[in-house]
Each structure stands twice: as structure tokens, then as C-alpha cells.
Short mmCIF file of C-alpha atoms in Angstrom, two decimals:
data_model
loop_
_atom_site.label_atom_id
_atom_site.label_comp_id
_atom_site.label_asym_id
_atom_site.label_seq_id
_atom_site.Cartn_x
_atom_site.Cartn_y
_atom_site.Cartn_z
CA MET A 1 171.02 73.29 167.89
CA LYS A 2 169.66 69.86 168.65
CA LEU A 3 169.16 69.12 172.30
CA THR A 4 167.09 67.32 174.87
CA PHE A 5 165.68 69.75 177.38
CA GLY A 6 166.61 67.32 180.14
CA ARG A 7 170.27 67.73 179.22
CA ALA A 8 170.07 71.49 178.98
CA GLY A 9 172.80 72.01 181.56
CA GLN A 10 175.35 69.96 179.64
CA ARG A 11 174.34 71.52 176.33
CA GLY A 12 174.44 74.95 177.91
CA ARG A 13 178.04 74.43 179.02
CA ARG A 14 178.97 73.36 175.49
CA ARG A 15 177.27 76.42 174.05
CA LEU A 16 179.08 78.74 176.44
CA SER A 17 182.39 77.18 175.48
CA ARG A 18 181.63 77.87 171.81
CA GLU A 19 180.57 81.44 172.53
CA SER A 20 183.93 82.05 174.15
CA ALA A 21 185.39 81.88 170.63
CA LYS A 22 183.77 85.29 169.99
CA ALA A 23 185.50 86.96 172.92
CA GLY A 24 187.44 90.01 171.80
CA LEU A 25 186.11 90.00 168.23
CA PRO A 26 184.50 93.17 166.86
CA PRO A 27 180.67 93.35 166.61
CA GLY A 28 179.30 91.79 163.45
CA THR A 29 181.98 89.09 163.23
CA MET A 30 180.38 85.89 161.96
CA VAL A 31 181.23 82.91 164.16
CA PHE A 32 179.06 79.83 163.82
CA ILE A 33 177.86 78.66 167.26
CA GLY A 34 176.07 75.36 167.12
CA GLU A 35 176.36 71.82 165.83
CA GLN A 36 176.69 71.20 162.11
CA ALA A 37 173.43 69.53 161.12
CA VAL A 38 173.99 68.93 157.38
CA GLN A 39 177.07 68.16 155.33
CA SER A 40 176.72 71.09 152.97
CA ALA A 41 174.51 74.15 152.97
CA ARG A 42 171.94 74.55 150.22
CA ILE A 43 169.70 77.35 148.94
CA ASP A 44 166.16 76.53 147.78
CA LEU A 45 164.14 79.11 145.88
CA THR A 46 160.38 79.51 145.68
CA SER A 47 158.91 82.30 143.56
CA TYR A 48 155.19 82.82 143.11
CA ASP A 49 152.29 85.09 142.33
CA LYS A 50 148.57 84.48 141.87
CA ASP A 51 149.07 82.64 138.58
CA GLU A 52 152.46 80.93 138.75
CA LEU A 53 154.65 79.02 141.18
CA ILE A 54 158.32 78.20 140.60
CA GLU A 55 160.28 75.92 142.92
CA LEU A 56 164.01 75.44 142.45
CA ARG A 57 166.43 73.40 144.52
CA ASP A 58 170.10 74.11 145.19
CA VAL A 59 170.34 77.46 143.43
CA SER A 60 173.03 80.14 143.48
CA VAL A 61 172.90 83.53 145.14
CA GLU A 62 172.78 85.16 141.70
CA ARG A 63 169.66 83.19 140.81
CA CYS A 64 167.99 84.46 143.96
CA LEU A 65 168.73 88.04 142.94
CA GLU A 66 167.24 87.43 139.50
CA SER A 67 164.01 86.27 141.12
CA LEU A 68 163.66 89.61 142.91
CA LYS A 69 163.11 91.30 139.55
CA THR A 70 159.74 89.59 139.15
CA ASP A 71 156.47 91.05 140.40
CA GLY A 72 155.69 88.17 142.75
CA VAL A 73 157.06 87.07 146.10
CA THR A 74 160.43 85.36 146.45
CA TRP A 75 161.11 82.89 149.24
CA VAL A 76 164.75 81.96 149.73
CA ASN A 77 165.29 79.06 152.13
CA VAL A 78 168.82 78.25 153.33
CA ASN A 79 169.38 74.77 154.76
CA GLY A 80 172.52 74.77 156.90
CA ILE A 81 173.90 77.90 158.54
CA HIS A 82 177.35 76.52 159.35
CA ASP A 83 178.62 77.70 155.93
CA VAL A 84 179.68 81.19 156.97
CA ASP A 85 180.93 82.06 153.47
CA LEU A 86 177.57 81.25 151.89
CA ILE A 87 175.67 83.26 154.51
CA SER A 88 178.07 86.16 154.00
CA SER A 89 177.58 86.08 150.20
CA LEU A 90 173.83 86.01 150.58
CA GLY A 91 174.01 88.86 153.09
CA LYS A 92 176.01 91.01 150.70
CA ALA A 93 173.62 90.27 147.85
CA PHE A 94 170.57 91.28 149.92
CA ASP A 95 172.40 94.09 151.73
CA LEU A 96 171.98 92.60 155.20
CA HIS A 97 173.64 94.27 158.17
CA ALA A 98 176.71 92.65 159.71
CA LEU A 99 174.91 92.31 163.07
CA THR A 100 172.11 90.45 161.32
CA LEU A 101 174.57 87.98 159.79
CA GLU A 102 176.20 87.52 163.18
CA ASP A 103 172.85 86.60 164.78
CA ILE A 104 171.93 84.25 161.93
CA VAL A 105 174.88 81.93 162.64
CA ASN A 106 174.53 82.23 166.43
CA THR A 107 172.18 79.38 167.34
CA ALA A 108 172.21 80.42 171.01
CA HIS A 109 170.40 83.68 170.29
CA ARG A 110 166.99 84.21 171.88
CA PRO A 111 163.89 84.97 169.76
CA LYS A 112 163.63 88.63 168.84
CA ILE A 113 162.48 91.17 166.23
CA GLU A 114 164.71 93.89 164.81
CA GLU A 115 163.75 96.53 162.26
CA PHE A 116 166.29 97.79 159.74
CA PRO A 117 165.77 100.45 157.06
CA ASP A 118 165.07 97.96 154.25
CA TYR A 119 164.10 94.76 156.01
CA LEU A 120 162.79 93.16 159.16
CA PHE A 121 164.89 90.56 160.96
CA MET A 122 163.27 87.87 163.11
CA VAL A 123 164.79 85.10 165.21
CA ILE A 124 162.51 82.27 166.26
CA LYS A 125 162.99 78.72 167.48
CA MET A 126 161.50 75.79 165.61
CA ILE A 127 160.54 73.04 168.08
CA TYR A 128 159.41 69.54 167.28
CA PHE A 129 159.46 66.16 168.99
CA ASP A 130 161.66 63.52 167.44
CA ALA A 131 159.78 60.30 168.21
CA ALA A 132 162.59 58.08 166.90
CA ALA A 133 165.19 59.67 169.17
CA GLY A 134 162.68 60.29 171.97
CA GLN A 135 163.74 63.89 172.47
CA THR A 136 162.61 67.44 171.85
CA VAL A 137 164.58 69.18 169.10
CA VAL A 138 165.10 72.94 169.12
CA GLU A 139 166.25 74.46 165.85
CA HIS A 140 167.46 78.03 165.37
CA VAL A 141 165.54 79.75 162.56
CA SER A 142 166.05 83.28 161.26
CA LEU A 143 163.69 85.15 158.94
CA VAL A 144 164.47 88.24 156.89
CA LEU A 145 161.43 90.06 155.52
CA GLY A 146 161.87 92.51 152.68
CA SER A 147 159.38 94.35 150.51
CA ASN A 148 158.94 91.41 148.12
CA PHE A 149 161.03 88.60 149.59
CA VAL A 150 161.47 86.39 152.62
CA ILE A 151 164.73 84.63 153.49
CA SER A 152 164.62 81.78 155.98
CA PHE A 153 167.78 80.35 157.52
CA GLN A 154 167.59 76.86 159.05
CA GLU A 155 170.11 74.56 160.67
CA ARG A 156 168.97 71.41 158.92
CA GLU A 157 166.92 70.06 156.04
CA GLY A 158 163.42 68.98 156.92
CA ASP A 159 161.10 71.28 158.79
CA VAL A 160 157.53 72.26 159.64
CA PHE A 161 157.40 74.55 156.60
CA GLU A 162 156.19 71.77 154.32
CA ILE A 163 152.59 72.65 155.11
CA VAL A 164 153.26 76.18 153.80
CA ARG A 165 154.80 74.74 150.65
CA GLU A 166 151.73 72.56 150.14
CA ARG A 167 149.46 75.58 150.47
CA LEU A 168 151.55 77.42 147.88
CA ARG A 169 151.44 74.47 145.47
CA ALA A 170 147.71 73.99 145.88
CA SER A 171 147.07 77.73 145.90
CA LYS A 172 144.88 77.27 148.96
CA GLY A 173 143.56 80.27 150.80
CA ARG A 174 144.94 83.75 150.33
CA ILE A 175 148.65 83.02 150.52
CA ARG A 176 149.39 83.21 146.76
CA ALA A 177 147.61 86.54 146.48
CA MET A 178 149.23 88.16 149.52
CA PRO A 179 152.54 90.06 149.75
CA ALA A 180 155.73 88.88 151.44
CA ASP A 181 154.72 89.88 154.97
CA TYR A 182 151.91 87.31 154.87
CA LEU A 183 154.39 84.60 153.85
CA ALA A 184 156.54 85.52 156.86
CA TYR A 185 153.44 85.27 159.03
CA ALA A 186 152.58 81.85 157.52
CA LEU A 187 156.07 80.53 158.30
CA MET A 188 155.92 81.76 161.89
CA ASP A 189 152.41 80.42 162.28
CA ALA A 190 153.55 76.97 161.13
CA MET A 191 156.30 76.99 163.76
CA VAL A 192 154.02 78.20 166.56
CA ASP A 193 151.33 75.66 165.64
CA ASN A 194 153.95 72.94 165.98
CA TYR A 195 154.64 74.21 169.50
CA PHE A 196 151.21 72.95 170.48
CA LEU A 197 152.11 69.42 169.36
CA VAL A 198 155.20 69.52 171.58
CA VAL A 199 153.20 70.97 174.48
CA GLU A 200 150.57 68.23 174.06
CA HIS A 201 153.37 65.67 174.35
CA PHE A 202 154.42 67.31 177.61
CA ALA A 203 150.80 67.28 178.77
CA ASP A 204 150.59 63.51 178.18
CA ARG A 205 153.77 62.95 180.15
CA VAL A 206 152.55 65.13 183.02
CA GLU A 207 149.24 63.24 183.08
CA GLU A 208 151.00 59.86 183.12
CA LEU A 209 153.24 61.07 185.92
CA ASP A 210 150.24 62.35 187.86
CA GLU A 211 148.52 58.95 187.65
CA LEU A 212 151.75 57.22 188.64
CA ILE A 213 152.22 59.33 191.76
CA ALA A 214 148.53 59.11 192.69
CA GLY A 215 149.03 55.38 193.21
CA ASP A 216 152.17 53.87 194.66
CA PRO A 217 154.97 56.04 193.23
CA PRO A 218 158.15 54.15 192.33
CA ALA A 219 161.55 55.20 193.62
CA ASP A 220 162.58 56.83 190.31
CA ALA A 221 159.48 59.04 190.12
CA MET A 222 161.35 61.98 191.69
CA ARG A 223 164.01 61.79 188.98
CA GLU A 224 161.31 61.85 186.31
CA ILE A 225 159.70 64.89 187.95
CA HIS A 226 162.98 66.80 188.01
CA LEU A 227 163.72 65.82 184.40
CA LEU A 228 160.30 66.97 183.24
CA ARG A 229 160.57 70.23 185.20
CA ARG A 230 163.84 71.02 183.47
CA GLU A 231 162.33 70.25 180.09
CA VAL A 232 159.35 72.50 180.79
CA LEU A 233 161.73 75.22 181.95
CA GLY A 234 163.68 74.88 178.70
CA LEU A 235 160.48 75.18 176.71
CA ARG A 236 159.50 78.26 178.70
CA LYS A 237 162.85 79.89 177.94
CA VAL A 238 162.08 79.48 174.24
CA ILE A 239 158.46 80.68 174.32
CA TRP A 240 158.79 83.58 176.79
CA PRO A 241 160.91 85.85 174.53
CA LEU A 242 158.76 84.78 171.58
CA ARG A 243 155.80 86.46 173.25
CA GLU A 244 157.70 89.75 173.33
CA ALA A 245 158.65 89.37 169.66
CA MET A 246 155.06 88.63 168.60
CA SER A 247 153.85 91.57 170.66
CA LEU A 248 156.21 93.87 168.76
CA LEU A 249 155.02 92.52 165.41
CA TYR A 250 151.39 92.93 166.37
CA LYS A 251 151.53 96.24 168.25
CA GLY A 252 154.61 97.90 166.80
CA GLU A 253 154.48 100.36 163.93
CA LEU A 254 156.63 98.39 161.52
CA GLN A 255 156.77 99.66 157.95
CA LEU A 256 156.90 96.24 156.28
CA ILE A 257 153.89 94.88 158.17
CA ARG A 258 150.61 95.87 156.53
CA PRO A 259 147.43 96.43 158.55
CA GLU A 260 145.78 93.42 156.89
CA THR A 261 148.57 91.14 158.10
CA ARG A 262 148.61 92.70 161.55
CA MET A 263 145.25 91.09 162.31
CA PHE A 264 146.74 87.64 161.67
CA LEU A 265 149.73 88.51 163.82
CA ARG A 266 147.34 89.34 166.64
CA ASP A 267 146.06 85.78 166.45
CA LEU A 268 149.66 84.52 166.50
CA TYR A 269 150.32 86.63 169.58
CA ASP A 270 147.27 85.08 171.27
CA HIS A 271 148.68 81.64 170.52
CA THR A 272 151.95 82.47 172.25
CA ILE A 273 150.02 83.71 175.30
CA GLN A 274 148.06 80.46 175.32
CA LEU A 275 151.29 78.45 175.11
CA LEU A 276 152.76 80.35 178.03
CA ASP A 277 149.63 79.73 180.08
CA MET A 278 149.94 76.01 179.40
CA ILE A 279 153.62 76.02 180.32
CA GLU A 280 152.91 77.87 183.56
CA SER A 281 150.16 75.39 184.42
CA PHE A 282 152.65 72.55 183.81
CA ARG A 283 155.09 74.17 186.20
CA GLU A 284 152.41 74.43 188.87
CA VAL A 285 151.27 70.85 188.33
CA LEU A 286 154.83 69.55 188.46
CA GLY A 287 155.42 71.54 191.63
CA GLY A 288 152.32 69.92 193.09
CA LEU A 289 153.49 66.48 191.93
CA HIS A 290 156.83 67.11 193.59
CA ASP A 291 155.10 67.90 196.88
CA ALA A 292 152.70 64.97 196.43
CA TYR A 293 155.58 62.57 195.88
CA LEU A 294 157.37 63.82 198.98
CA SER A 295 154.12 63.55 200.93
CA ALA A 296 153.48 60.01 199.66
CA THR A 297 157.05 59.03 200.48
CA ASN A 298 156.76 60.51 203.97
CA ASN A 299 153.42 58.81 204.53
CA ARG A 300 154.86 55.49 203.42
CA MET A 301 157.82 56.00 205.73
CA ASN A 302 155.48 56.94 208.57
CA GLU A 303 153.47 53.76 208.02
CA ILE A 304 156.63 51.70 208.11
CA MET A 305 157.83 53.47 211.22
CA LYS A 306 154.44 53.00 212.86
CA VAL A 307 154.51 49.26 212.23
CA LEU A 308 158.07 48.98 213.49
CA THR A 309 157.21 51.07 216.56
CA ILE A 310 154.20 48.89 217.37
CA ILE A 311 156.29 45.74 217.00
CA ALA A 312 158.98 47.22 219.22
CA THR A 313 156.40 48.37 221.77
CA ILE A 314 154.85 44.91 221.98
CA PHE A 315 158.22 43.29 222.51
CA ILE A 316 159.32 45.72 225.24
CA PRO A 317 157.34 43.99 228.07
CA LEU A 318 158.08 40.59 226.58
CA THR A 319 161.77 41.40 226.56
CA PHE A 320 161.45 42.61 230.16
CA ILE A 321 159.93 39.28 231.26
CA ALA A 322 162.51 37.27 229.33
CA GLY A 323 165.23 39.42 230.89
CA ILE A 324 164.02 38.70 234.40
CA TYR A 325 164.09 34.95 233.88
CA GLY A 326 167.39 35.21 232.15
CA MET A 327 169.08 36.41 235.34
CA ASN A 328 171.31 33.86 237.04
CA PHE A 329 169.85 33.98 240.54
CA GLU A 330 169.88 30.75 242.50
CA HIS A 331 166.59 31.21 244.36
CA MET A 332 163.71 31.82 241.87
CA PRO A 333 160.83 29.64 243.20
CA GLU A 334 158.80 29.56 239.98
CA LEU A 335 161.67 27.96 238.13
CA ALA A 336 160.89 24.75 239.98
CA TRP A 337 157.25 24.69 238.92
CA PRO A 338 156.54 22.07 236.29
CA ALA A 339 154.17 24.41 234.40
CA ALA A 340 156.22 27.57 234.87
CA TYR A 341 157.54 27.60 231.29
CA PHE A 342 154.07 27.36 229.78
CA VAL A 343 152.63 29.88 232.25
CA VAL A 344 155.25 32.47 231.34
CA LEU A 345 154.67 31.90 227.62
CA GLY A 346 150.92 32.28 228.16
CA VAL A 347 151.41 35.51 230.07
CA MET A 348 153.61 36.84 227.30
CA LEU A 349 151.00 35.93 224.66
CA LEU A 350 148.26 37.58 226.70
CA ILE A 351 150.32 40.76 227.05
CA GLY A 352 151.00 40.87 223.29
CA ALA A 353 147.35 40.20 222.40
CA GLY A 354 146.15 42.75 224.93
CA MET A 355 148.44 45.42 223.49
CA LEU A 356 147.20 44.69 219.95
CA VAL A 357 143.59 45.04 221.11
CA PHE A 358 144.47 48.29 222.86
CA PHE A 359 146.18 49.66 219.71
CA ARG A 360 143.17 48.80 217.56
CA ARG A 361 140.76 50.50 219.94
CA LYS A 362 142.96 53.58 219.80
CA ARG A 363 142.93 53.25 215.99
CA TRP A 364 146.67 53.15 215.85
CA LEU A 365 146.39 50.09 213.62
#
């Protein structure tokens, strides 16, 4: 599911129209909801222990099952979830519940954690900023944690998991010596860490907008505020349920999560709380910028109206004098004076200058 948060309404209507295809179908029916991101789905296999690492690309479901017979940890990564037949075959091989398979291909599903007898199912959103396209990309990612394996389902090839692969190849830290639950934690941690990069991008935009409005805000500043508020709201909708999921992983008594890994999950939970705090602060700042823009616009309008009012006020007595001498009466003695024209103009200038001096003393100018 690739989208720009600013176009969330349009994308949301498209998503709802796709979800209508599931109406009336029995629970567990696999219907892909999303946009096809790759031409063909592919399974990549990574198997490792303390001493050995095996990476295979484009493998079969049978080869994945063979890897489970080893003593190490097996990581099965599926690129492309639009291939319902492939997902179904993999689900049968790993004995995944029909409801799990349904949620895997439903890219509109919110982040969550579900415990099954033999595995743990997790839905999480991978977020990153596409600088080339200038938009925030949200990708639906599902993780299945078993006793000695992790299956990750992604919409597209290319992800934030490369840093985990590099750690596995270099055997850095404890990851090669830890069981499968630590690998699941490492994958989630990579995604959550990338959230901070996206949030920092939002912070830069909010700061630029703040400086813009602090000066002389342009006419399209309000549109930018509304666009950014919608984007922040979209990000909040992704992170808010993630907090609940991380809380369940950290605090819940889940059989496949060992106490040693639970400490790392606590740190991951703290990160989600920190992200939510940042998002909430953005909402408050944007609300303040909205009010500041309206205030600046009103002040600018008031200044314009004040100037126009002063000009109109000055011309009221001048218009009155001009109106008097514009009347077509036959007997107006001063009309015969040779200096009458200049005297009237002088009086009008004195009245205008006197009113300006009066306005300045009153500090209306």
C-alpha cells in the first residue's frame, strides 16, 4: 500500500472499494486488498546459527521446509503478497490459520499481535520517505514467529531489513547466537527505527512552516498546514495501534517470547511511546500554526482596513466641502473671489493635514 498521507482520503476511498469485494465471503477467505507492487512474488531464505549463514534467493516452499530441519534459525522473506496461491501454499506448509492468511493479504489491516498455538502473528507497517517521489510510503508487513523460524511478508522488494541482513552477515552483536524471537525483535526494531527518520522529516517541514508563518505568510500557507496535519494524522493512525501491539509483546505472557528478549521489547515499546509523543507535539504545533496564520491574516486585514478607513475618514470632510461648491446655486459670493479656488484648496489641505496629525497623536497610525 503505497500512499501519500496528504491523499489519504482518496486512497481510503479506493481501499474501501476493494474491501467491498470481501462482502459476503466466509471468514478466512484470502482476497488481496492493495496495489500490486512487484510483477511476481518471490521467496528469499536465510538460515543461520553461530557458525554458518546461508542466503538463498527465489526458493521454493519445499526448500523452506527443509531448512526447518536444521538446528539454527530460518528466516523466510516473501516479496509480494498479491500472489494469493503462493501465500496459501506457504501457509499450508507452515500450518498457518486461515484468518492469518486473510490478514496477510489485507494491506488495510491495522498493526496488531495475535497468539496461536504454534506461532505468533504480527502485523506492522513499514514507513519510509521516498525522496525521489517526495512522498511517505506505507508498506504492509506481516511477521510470523515460530519456535525456530520467522516469516516476513512484504508488498515490495527493497526494505529497511537490509541492516539486519548486514548484521547477520557480519555476525555483529548477539543476533547470530539468539533464537528466532530475537530475529523478530530485530526486524521490528529496524522498522520502528526508520519511523524516527520519517518523523524527523516531518519535524523539518513543521519547522520550515513555523518560520514561514512567523514572517509574512503566503496565501498558500493554510493549504500546506492542512496538508501537513492530514499527513501527521495518517502517521498517528499507523503508530497508535503499534503501541498497543508492542505493549502486548512486552507485557503479555506469550510463550514464544523469552524473558531475555522481553527486555529488548520493552525498549521497543518505549520507542513507540516516544514516537507518539512527537506526533502529538506536531499536532499541537500545527494547531498553533493554524491559529497563528489566521491571526496573522486577520491582523494584515485589520491593517489594510485601518488604512482604508483613515483614507476614507480624511476624505469625508473634503468631499463635504467639494459637495457644497458643486451645488448649482446662483448666489454663492465666494465664487466671485479671485483667490477663492486657492483658498478652498488650502482649507482642504489644512483639514487633511490636521486629521493626520490628530491620528498620529492618538497612535492610530
